[in-house]
Coordinates of C-alpha atoms (C1' of nucleotides) in Angstrom, one line a residue:
Chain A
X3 CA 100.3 67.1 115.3
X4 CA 101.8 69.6 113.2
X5 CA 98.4 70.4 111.4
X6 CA 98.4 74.1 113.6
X7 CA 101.8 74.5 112.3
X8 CA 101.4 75.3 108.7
X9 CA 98.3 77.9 107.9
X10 CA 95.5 75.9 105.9
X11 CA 96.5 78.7 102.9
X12 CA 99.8 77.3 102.7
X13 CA 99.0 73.5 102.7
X14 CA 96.4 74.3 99.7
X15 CA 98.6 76.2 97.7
X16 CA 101.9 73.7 98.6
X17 CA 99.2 70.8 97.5
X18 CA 98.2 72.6 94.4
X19 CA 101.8 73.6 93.3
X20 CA 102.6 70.3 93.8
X21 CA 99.4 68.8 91.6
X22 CA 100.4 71.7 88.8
X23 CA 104.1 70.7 89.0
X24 CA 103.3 66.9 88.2
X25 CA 101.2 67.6 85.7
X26 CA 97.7 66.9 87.0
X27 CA 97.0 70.3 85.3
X28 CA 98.8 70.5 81.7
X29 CA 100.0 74.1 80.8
X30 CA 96.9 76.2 80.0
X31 CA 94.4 74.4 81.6
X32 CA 91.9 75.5 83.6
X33 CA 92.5 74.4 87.6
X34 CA 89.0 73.5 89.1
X35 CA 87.0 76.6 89.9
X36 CA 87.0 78.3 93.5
X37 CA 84.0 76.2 94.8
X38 CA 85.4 73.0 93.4
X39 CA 88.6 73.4 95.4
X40 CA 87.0 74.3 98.4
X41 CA 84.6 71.2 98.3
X42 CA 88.2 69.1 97.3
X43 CA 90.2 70.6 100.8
X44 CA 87.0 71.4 103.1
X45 CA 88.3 74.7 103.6
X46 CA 86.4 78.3 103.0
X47 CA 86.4 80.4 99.9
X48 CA 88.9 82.8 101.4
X49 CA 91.5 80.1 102.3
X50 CA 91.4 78.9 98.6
X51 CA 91.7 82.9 97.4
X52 CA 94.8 82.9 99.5
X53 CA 96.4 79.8 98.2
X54 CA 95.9 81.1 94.8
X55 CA 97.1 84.7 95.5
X56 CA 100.0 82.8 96.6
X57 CA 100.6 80.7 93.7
X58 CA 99.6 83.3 90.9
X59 CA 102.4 85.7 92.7
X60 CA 105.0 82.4 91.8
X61 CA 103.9 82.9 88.3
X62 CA 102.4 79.4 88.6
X63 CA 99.4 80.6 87.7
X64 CA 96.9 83.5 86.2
X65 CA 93.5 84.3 87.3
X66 CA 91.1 86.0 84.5
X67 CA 88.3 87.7 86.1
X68 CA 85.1 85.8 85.1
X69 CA 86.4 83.4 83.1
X70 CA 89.0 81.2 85.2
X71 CA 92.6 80.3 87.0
X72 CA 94.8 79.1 84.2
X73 CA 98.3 77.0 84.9
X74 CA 101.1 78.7 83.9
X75 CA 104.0 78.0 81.4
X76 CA 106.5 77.6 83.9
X77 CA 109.0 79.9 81.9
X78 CA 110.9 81.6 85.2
X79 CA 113.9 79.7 85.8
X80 CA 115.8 81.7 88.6
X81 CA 119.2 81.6 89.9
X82 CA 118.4 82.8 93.4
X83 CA 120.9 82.9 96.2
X84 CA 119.8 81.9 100.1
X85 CA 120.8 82.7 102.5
X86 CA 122.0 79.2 103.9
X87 CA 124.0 78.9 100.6
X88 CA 126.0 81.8 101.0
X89 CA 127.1 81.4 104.4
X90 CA 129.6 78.2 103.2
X91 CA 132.7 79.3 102.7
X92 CA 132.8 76.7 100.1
X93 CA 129.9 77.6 98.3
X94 CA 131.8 81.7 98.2
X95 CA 134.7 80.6 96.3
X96 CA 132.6 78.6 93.6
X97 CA 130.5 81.8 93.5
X98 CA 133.5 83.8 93.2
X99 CA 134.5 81.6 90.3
X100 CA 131.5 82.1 88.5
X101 CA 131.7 85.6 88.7
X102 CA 135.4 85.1 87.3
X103 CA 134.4 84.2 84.1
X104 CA 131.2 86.9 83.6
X105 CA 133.9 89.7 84.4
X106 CA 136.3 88.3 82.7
X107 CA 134.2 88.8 79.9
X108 CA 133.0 92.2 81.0
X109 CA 136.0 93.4 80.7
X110 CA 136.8 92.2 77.0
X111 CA 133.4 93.6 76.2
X112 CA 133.9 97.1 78.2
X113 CA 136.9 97.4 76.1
X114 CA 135.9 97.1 72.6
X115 CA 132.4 98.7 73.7
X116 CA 132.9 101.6 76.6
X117 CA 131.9 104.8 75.7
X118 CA 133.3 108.0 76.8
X119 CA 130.7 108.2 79.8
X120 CA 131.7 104.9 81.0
X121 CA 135.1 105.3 80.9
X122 CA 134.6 108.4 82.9
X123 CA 132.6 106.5 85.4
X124 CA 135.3 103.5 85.5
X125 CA 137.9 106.2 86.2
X126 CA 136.3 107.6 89.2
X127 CA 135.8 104.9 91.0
X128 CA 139.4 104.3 90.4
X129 CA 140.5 107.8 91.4
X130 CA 139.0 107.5 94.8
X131 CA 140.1 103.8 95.5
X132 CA 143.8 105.8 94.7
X133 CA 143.6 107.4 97.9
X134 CA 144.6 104.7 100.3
X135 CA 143.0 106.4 102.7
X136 CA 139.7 106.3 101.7
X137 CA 140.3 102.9 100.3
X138 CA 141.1 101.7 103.3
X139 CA 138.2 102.3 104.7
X140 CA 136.0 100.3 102.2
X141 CA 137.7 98.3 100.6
X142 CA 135.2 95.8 99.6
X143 CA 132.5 98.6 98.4
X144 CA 135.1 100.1 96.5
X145 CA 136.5 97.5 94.8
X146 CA 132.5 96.3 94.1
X147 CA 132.0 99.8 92.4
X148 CA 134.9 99.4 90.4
X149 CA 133.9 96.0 88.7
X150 CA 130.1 97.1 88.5
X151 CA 131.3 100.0 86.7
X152 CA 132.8 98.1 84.6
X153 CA 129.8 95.6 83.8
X154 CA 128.2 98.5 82.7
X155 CA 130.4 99.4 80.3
X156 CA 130.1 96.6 78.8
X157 CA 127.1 97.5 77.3
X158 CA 125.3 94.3 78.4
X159 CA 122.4 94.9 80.5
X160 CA 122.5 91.3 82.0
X161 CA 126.2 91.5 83.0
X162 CA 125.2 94.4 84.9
X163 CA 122.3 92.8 86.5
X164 CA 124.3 89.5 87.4
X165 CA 126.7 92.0 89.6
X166 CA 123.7 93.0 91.0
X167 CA 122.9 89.8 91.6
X168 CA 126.1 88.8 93.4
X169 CA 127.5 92.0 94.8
X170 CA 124.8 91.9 98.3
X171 CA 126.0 88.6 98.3
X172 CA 129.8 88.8 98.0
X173 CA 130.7 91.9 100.3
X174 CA 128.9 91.7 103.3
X175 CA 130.7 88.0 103.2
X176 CA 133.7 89.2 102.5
X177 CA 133.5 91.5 105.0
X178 CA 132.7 89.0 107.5
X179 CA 135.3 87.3 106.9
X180 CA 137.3 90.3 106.9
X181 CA 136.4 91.0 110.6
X182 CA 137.7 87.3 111.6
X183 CA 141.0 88.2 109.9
X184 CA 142.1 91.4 109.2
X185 CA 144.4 91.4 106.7
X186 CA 144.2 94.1 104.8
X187 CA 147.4 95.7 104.5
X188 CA 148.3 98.4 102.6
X189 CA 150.6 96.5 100.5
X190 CA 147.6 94.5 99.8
X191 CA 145.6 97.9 99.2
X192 CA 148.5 98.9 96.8
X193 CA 148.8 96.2 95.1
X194 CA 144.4 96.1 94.1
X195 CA 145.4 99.2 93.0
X196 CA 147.8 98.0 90.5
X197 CA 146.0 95.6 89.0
X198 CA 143.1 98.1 88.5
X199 CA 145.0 100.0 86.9
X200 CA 146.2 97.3 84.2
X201 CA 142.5 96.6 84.1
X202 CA 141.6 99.9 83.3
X203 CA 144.3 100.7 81.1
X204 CA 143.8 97.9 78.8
X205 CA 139.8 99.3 79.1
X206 CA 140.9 102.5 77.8
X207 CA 143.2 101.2 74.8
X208 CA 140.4 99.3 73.5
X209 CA 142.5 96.6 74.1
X210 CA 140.3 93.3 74.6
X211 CA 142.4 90.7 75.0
X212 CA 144.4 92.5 78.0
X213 CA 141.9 93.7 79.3
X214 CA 140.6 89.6 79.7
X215 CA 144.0 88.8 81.2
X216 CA 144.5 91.4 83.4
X217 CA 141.0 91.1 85.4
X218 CA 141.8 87.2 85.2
X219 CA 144.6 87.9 87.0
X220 CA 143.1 90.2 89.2
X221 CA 140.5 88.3 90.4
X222 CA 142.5 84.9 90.8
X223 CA 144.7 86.5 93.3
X224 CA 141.7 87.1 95.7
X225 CA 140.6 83.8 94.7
X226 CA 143.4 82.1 95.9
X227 CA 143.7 84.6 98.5
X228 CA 140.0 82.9 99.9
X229 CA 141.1 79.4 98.8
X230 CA 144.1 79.8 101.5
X231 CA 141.1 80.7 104.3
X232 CA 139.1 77.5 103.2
X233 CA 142.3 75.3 104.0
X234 CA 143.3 77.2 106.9
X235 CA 139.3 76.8 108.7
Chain B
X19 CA 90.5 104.2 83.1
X20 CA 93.3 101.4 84.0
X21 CA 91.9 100.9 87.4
X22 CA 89.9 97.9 86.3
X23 CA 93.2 96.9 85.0
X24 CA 94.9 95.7 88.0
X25 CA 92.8 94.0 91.1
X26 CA 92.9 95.9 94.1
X27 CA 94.6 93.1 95.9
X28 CA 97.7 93.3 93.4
X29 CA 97.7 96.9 93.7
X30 CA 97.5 97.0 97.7
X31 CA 100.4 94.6 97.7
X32 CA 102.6 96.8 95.6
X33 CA 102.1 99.6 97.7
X34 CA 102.7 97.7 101.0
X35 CA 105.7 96.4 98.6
X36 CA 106.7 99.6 97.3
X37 CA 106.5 101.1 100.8
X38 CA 108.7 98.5 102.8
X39 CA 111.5 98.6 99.6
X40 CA 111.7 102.2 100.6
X41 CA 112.0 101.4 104.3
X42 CA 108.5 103.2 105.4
X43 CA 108.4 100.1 107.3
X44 CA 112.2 98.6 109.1
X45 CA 112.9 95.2 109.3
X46 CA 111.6 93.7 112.2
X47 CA 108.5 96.3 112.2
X48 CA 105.1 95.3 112.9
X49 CA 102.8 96.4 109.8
X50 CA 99.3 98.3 110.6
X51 CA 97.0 95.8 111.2
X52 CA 94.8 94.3 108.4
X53 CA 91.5 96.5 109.9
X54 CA 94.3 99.6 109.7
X55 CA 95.2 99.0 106.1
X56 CA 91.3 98.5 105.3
X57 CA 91.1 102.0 106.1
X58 CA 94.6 103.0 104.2
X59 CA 93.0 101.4 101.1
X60 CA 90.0 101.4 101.8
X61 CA 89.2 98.0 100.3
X62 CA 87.7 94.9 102.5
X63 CA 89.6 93.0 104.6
X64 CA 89.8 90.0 101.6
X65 CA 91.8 92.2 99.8
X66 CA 94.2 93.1 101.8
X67 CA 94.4 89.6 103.0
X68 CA 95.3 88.3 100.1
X69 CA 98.0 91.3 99.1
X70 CA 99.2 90.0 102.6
X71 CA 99.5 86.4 100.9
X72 CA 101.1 87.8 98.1
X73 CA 103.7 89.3 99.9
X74 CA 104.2 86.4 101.9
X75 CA 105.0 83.9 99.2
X76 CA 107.6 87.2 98.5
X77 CA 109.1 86.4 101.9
X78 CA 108.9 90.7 102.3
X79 CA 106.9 89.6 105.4
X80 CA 105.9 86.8 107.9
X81 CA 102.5 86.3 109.7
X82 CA 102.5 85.6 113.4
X83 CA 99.0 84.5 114.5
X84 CA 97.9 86.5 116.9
X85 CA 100.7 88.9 116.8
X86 CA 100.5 90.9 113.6
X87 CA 102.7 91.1 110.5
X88 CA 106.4 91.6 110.4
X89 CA 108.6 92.9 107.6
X90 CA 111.3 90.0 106.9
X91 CA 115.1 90.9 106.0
X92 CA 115.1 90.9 102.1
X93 CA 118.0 88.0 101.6
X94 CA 116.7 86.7 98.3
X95 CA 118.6 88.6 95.2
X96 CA 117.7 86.5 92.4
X97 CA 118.2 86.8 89.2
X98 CA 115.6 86.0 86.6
X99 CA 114.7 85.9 83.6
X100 CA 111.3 87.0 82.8
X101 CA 109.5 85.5 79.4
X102 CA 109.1 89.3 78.0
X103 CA 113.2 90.2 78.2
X104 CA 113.7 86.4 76.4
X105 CA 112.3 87.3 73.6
X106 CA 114.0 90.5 72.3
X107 CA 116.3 89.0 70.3
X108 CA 119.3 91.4 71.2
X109 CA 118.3 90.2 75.1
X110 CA 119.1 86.6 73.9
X111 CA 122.2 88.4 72.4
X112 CA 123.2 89.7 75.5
X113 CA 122.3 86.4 77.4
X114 CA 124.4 84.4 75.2
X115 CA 127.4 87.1 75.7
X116 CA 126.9 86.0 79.5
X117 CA 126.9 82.3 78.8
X118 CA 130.0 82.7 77.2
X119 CA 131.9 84.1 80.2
X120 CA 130.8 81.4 82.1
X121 CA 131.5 78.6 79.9
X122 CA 134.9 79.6 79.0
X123 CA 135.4 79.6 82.2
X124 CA 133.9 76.1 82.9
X125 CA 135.9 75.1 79.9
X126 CA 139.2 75.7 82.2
X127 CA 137.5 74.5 85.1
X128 CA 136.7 71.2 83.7
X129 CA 140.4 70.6 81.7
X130 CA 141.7 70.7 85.6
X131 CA 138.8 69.2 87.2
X132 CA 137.4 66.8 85.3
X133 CA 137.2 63.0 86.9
X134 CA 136.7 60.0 84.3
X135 CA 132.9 60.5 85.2
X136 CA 132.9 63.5 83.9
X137 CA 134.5 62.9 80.8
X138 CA 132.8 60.0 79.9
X139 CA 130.0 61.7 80.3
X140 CA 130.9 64.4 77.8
X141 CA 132.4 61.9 75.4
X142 CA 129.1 60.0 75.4
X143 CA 127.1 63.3 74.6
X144 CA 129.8 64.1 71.8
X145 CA 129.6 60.4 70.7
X146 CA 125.9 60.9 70.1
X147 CA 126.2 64.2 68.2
X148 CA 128.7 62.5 65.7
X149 CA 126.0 60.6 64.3
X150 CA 124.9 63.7 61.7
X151 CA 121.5 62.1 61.5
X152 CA 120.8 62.1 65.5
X153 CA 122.5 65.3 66.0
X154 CA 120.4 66.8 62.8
X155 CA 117.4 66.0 64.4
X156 CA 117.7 67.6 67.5
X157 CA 120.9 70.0 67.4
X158 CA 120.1 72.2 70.3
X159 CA 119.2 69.8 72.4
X160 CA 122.5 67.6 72.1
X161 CA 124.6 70.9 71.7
X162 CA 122.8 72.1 74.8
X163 CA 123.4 68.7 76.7
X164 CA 127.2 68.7 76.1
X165 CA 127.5 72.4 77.0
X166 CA 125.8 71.1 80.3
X167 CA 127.8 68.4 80.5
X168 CA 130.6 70.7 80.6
X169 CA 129.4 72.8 83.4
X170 CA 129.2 69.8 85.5
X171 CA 132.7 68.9 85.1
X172 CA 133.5 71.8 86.1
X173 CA 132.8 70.7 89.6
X174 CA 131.7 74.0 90.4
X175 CA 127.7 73.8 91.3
X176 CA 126.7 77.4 90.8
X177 CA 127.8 77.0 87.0
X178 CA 125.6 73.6 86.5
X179 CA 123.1 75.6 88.3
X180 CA 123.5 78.5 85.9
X181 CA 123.6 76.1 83.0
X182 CA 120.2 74.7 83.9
X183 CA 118.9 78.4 84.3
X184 CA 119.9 79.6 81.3
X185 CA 119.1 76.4 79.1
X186 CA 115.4 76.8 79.2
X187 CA 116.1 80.0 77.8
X188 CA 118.1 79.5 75.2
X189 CA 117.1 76.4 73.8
X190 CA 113.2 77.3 73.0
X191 CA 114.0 80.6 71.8
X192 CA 116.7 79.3 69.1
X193 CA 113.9 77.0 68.2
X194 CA 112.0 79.4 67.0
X195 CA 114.3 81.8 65.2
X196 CA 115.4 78.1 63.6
X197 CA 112.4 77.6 62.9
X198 CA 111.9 81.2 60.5
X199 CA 114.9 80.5 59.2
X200 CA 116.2 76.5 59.2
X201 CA 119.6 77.2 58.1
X202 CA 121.3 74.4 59.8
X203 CA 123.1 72.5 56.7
X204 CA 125.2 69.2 57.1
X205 CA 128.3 71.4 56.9
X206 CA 127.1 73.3 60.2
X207 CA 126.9 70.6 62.0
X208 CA 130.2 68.9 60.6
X209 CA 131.7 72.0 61.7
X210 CA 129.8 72.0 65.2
X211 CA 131.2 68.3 66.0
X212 CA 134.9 69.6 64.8
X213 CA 134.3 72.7 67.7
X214 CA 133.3 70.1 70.4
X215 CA 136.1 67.6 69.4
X216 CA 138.7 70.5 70.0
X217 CA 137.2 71.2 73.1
X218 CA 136.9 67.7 74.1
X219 CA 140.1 67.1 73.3
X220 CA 141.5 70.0 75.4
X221 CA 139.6 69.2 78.7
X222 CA 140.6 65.4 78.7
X223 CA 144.3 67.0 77.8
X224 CA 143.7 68.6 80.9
X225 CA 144.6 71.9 79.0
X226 CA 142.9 74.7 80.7
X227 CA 144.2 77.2 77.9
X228 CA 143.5 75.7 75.4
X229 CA 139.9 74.4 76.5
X230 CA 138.9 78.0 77.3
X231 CA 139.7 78.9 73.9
X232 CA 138.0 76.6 72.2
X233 CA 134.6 77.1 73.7
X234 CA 135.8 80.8 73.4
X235 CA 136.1 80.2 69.4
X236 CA 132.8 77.3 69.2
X237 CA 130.6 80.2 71.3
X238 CA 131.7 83.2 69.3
X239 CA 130.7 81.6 66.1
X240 CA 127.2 81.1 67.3
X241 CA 127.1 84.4 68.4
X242 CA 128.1 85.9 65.2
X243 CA 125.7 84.0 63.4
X244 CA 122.9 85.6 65.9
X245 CA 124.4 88.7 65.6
X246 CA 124.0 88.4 62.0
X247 CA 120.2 87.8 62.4
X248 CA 119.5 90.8 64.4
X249 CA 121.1 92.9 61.8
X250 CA 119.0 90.9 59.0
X251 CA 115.9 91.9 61.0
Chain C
dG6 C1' 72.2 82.8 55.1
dC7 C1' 74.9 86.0 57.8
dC8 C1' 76.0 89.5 60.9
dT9 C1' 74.9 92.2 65.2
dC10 C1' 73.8 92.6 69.6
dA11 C1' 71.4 91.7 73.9
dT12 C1' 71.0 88.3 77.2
dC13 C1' 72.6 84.8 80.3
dA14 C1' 75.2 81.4 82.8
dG15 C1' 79.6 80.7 84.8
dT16 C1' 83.5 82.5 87.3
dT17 C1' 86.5 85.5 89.7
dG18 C1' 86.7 89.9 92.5
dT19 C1' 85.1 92.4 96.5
dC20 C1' 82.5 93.3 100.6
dT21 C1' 80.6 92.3 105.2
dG22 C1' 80.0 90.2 109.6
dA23 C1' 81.0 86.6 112.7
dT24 C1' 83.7 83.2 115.0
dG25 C1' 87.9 80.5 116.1
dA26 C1' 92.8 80.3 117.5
dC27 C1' 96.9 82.1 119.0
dT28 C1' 100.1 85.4 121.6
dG29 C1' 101.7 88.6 125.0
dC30 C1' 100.8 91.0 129.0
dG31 C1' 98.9 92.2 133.3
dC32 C1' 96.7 90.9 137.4
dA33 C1' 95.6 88.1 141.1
dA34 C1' 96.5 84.3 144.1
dT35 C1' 99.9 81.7 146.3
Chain D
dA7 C1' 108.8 86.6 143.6
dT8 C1' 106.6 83.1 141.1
dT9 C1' 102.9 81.0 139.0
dG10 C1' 98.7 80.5 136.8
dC11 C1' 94.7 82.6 134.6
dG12 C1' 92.1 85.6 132.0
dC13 C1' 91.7 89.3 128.7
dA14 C1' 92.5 92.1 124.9
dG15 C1' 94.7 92.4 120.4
dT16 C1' 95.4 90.1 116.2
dC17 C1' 95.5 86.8 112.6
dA18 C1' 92.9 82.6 110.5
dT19 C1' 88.9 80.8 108.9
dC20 C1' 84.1 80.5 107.8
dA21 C1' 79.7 81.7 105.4
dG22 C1' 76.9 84.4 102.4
dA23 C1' 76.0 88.0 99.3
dC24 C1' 76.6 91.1 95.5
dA25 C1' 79.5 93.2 91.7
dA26 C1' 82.2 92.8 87.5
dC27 C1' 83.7 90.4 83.8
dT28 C1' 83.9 86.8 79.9
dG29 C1' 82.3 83.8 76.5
dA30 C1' 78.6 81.5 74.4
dT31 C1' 74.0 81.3 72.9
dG32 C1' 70.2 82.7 70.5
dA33 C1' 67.0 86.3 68.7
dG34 C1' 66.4 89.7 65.5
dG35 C1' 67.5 92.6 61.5
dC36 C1' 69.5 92.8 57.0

DNA sequence: GCCTCATCAGTTGTCTGATGACTGCGCAAT
DNA sequence: ATTGCGCAGTCATCAGACAACTGATGAGGC
């Protein structure tokens, strides 16, 4: 008896979704009216309100006062992240590979498109990741800024937003693993360094094609540096 | 006057939104009580039920009967695309920028990766597109399907998963410039299969170079051929 | 005949009050 | 000290009413 389980809410708008996802209502049609549905599921007024408040903040549907609830073109493909996803190790380093090839592009695009500001910005973060020290003591958020810094500059608003998208998901990670093994050494440190460096260089010479190779590079190091971990666990 | 504009529930929920986001309430937290937030709002208890149901299905918060309502641990950075930003064309220009980092990457991917599954598969979407009269009649579709194809030989899941996002997107909207402009001649097409042979070729050659510049080279000329457009409008 | 506008029926939005169901805690009984 | 019970707090649901909005219909003026 799992019926006390789920709220009576949920169960409508989970029943409706489904009804709208298999086509019972085409695109643009009206769903029955409030009174209908509540005759349909033998539930109150304010159960079906709820249902729908649910569904209409999916994007399922939209209500228009006095007229109707209308279905939804189902135009919101997302590429969300859970949290069960992320956890796999596995699932990381195809993540990471993914964002491989965005920055890999980033950073063609930053260097035929960065303007003075962003180069400025690119810089800084560099100049404080210079100082071991401080490097040292976060690493991964550094590093992050860097890259992001660089999505900006490449003048594409969505490259920016997928780093967005994947930084929350790749540091804290990282770092997690980071705690199990702590191998950050400041070879290691010196060596991110370098390869910023080419990255940036090749950034500020306007200099595409390096710029592609040397944050391929970059990146496939700490790719294979993860792969190793995956073979080791 | 825009208060009619917005219901009170949607406005109530992107308050409570707006406050949790800026950590009024911490995870974990207990929310005032619906007859508190009447009061706050001073709307009926409906409304802020159903802003309470809104936020919900947002997984900011989780009901407890009989307990009260607790702000969840915001673990969902997704990235979407919403109808309005698809249909700027210079947002589809930047979209297809980002497509094109992660297909040359797949590209790679797939000339290591590929198994005979996958490759048949690919052949048998590129076998289709040589026929000019099949592929004539729906180029976007088979185009899109041997992109996708791609992606999944790849082996990596986020980029089939990011393929199927971004499809949706992509497809329609070309449909429609194509449509205000139907500029796809025999020799566009001819020239379309000769792109997907090369990078056919490659990936069954298991030649990561060479299949990443390929789709590098088939990708670009689409996107100067967008590009084009933008500048025509 | 055609246009304008008031009216009206249908529907969602909001309010109100009441009751049911669930949880956590304290208190009493053992 | 442990157990069981009841109680207060809170969310879940119900029922009914009125307000606000929309689209269509029809009457009236031109």
């Amino acid at each position: 008896m799992r019926k006390r389980r789920d709220s009576l809410a949920s169960v409508v708008a989970k029943d409706l979704a489904e009804r709208i996802e298999r086509g019972d209502y085409a695109v643009g049609d009206k769903i029955p009216i409030e009174a209908q549905l509540c005759e349909m599921f033998n539930v109150s007024r304010t159960v079906v309100r709820e249902a729908i408040a649910t569904l209409r903040s999916e994007g399922l549907v939209t209500s228009r006062h006095g007229v109707g609830v209308f279905v939804e073109e189902r135009a919101n493909p997302a590429l969300s992240i859970t949290k069960e996803a992320a956890g796999e190790l596995s699932e990381v380093l195809e993540l990471l590979e993914l964002r491989l090839g965005v920055e890999v592009e980033a950073a063609g695009l930053a260097a035929r498109r960065a303007t003075e500001d962003d180069l400025r910005a690119i810089r800084d973060v560099f100049d404080k990741a210079c100082d071991l020290d401080a490097f040292a003591e976060q690493p991964r958020e550094l590093d992050y800024a860097f890259h992001l810094a660089i999505a900006r500059a490449s003048g594409n608003g969505w490259m920016a937003k997928f780093m967005d998208f994947i930084g929350p998901v790749i540091i804290p990670r990282s770092q997690l693993l980071h705690a199990s093994q702590p191998e950050i050494t400041r070879d290691y440190l010196r060596q991110m360094v370098d390869e910023h460096r080419r990255i940036l260089d090749a950034i500020a010479a306007g200099d595409a094609v390096a710029a592609q190779e040397a944050m391929r590079m970059h990146l496939s190091t700490s790719l294979e540096r993860y792969r190793k971990r995956l073979v080791e666990s």
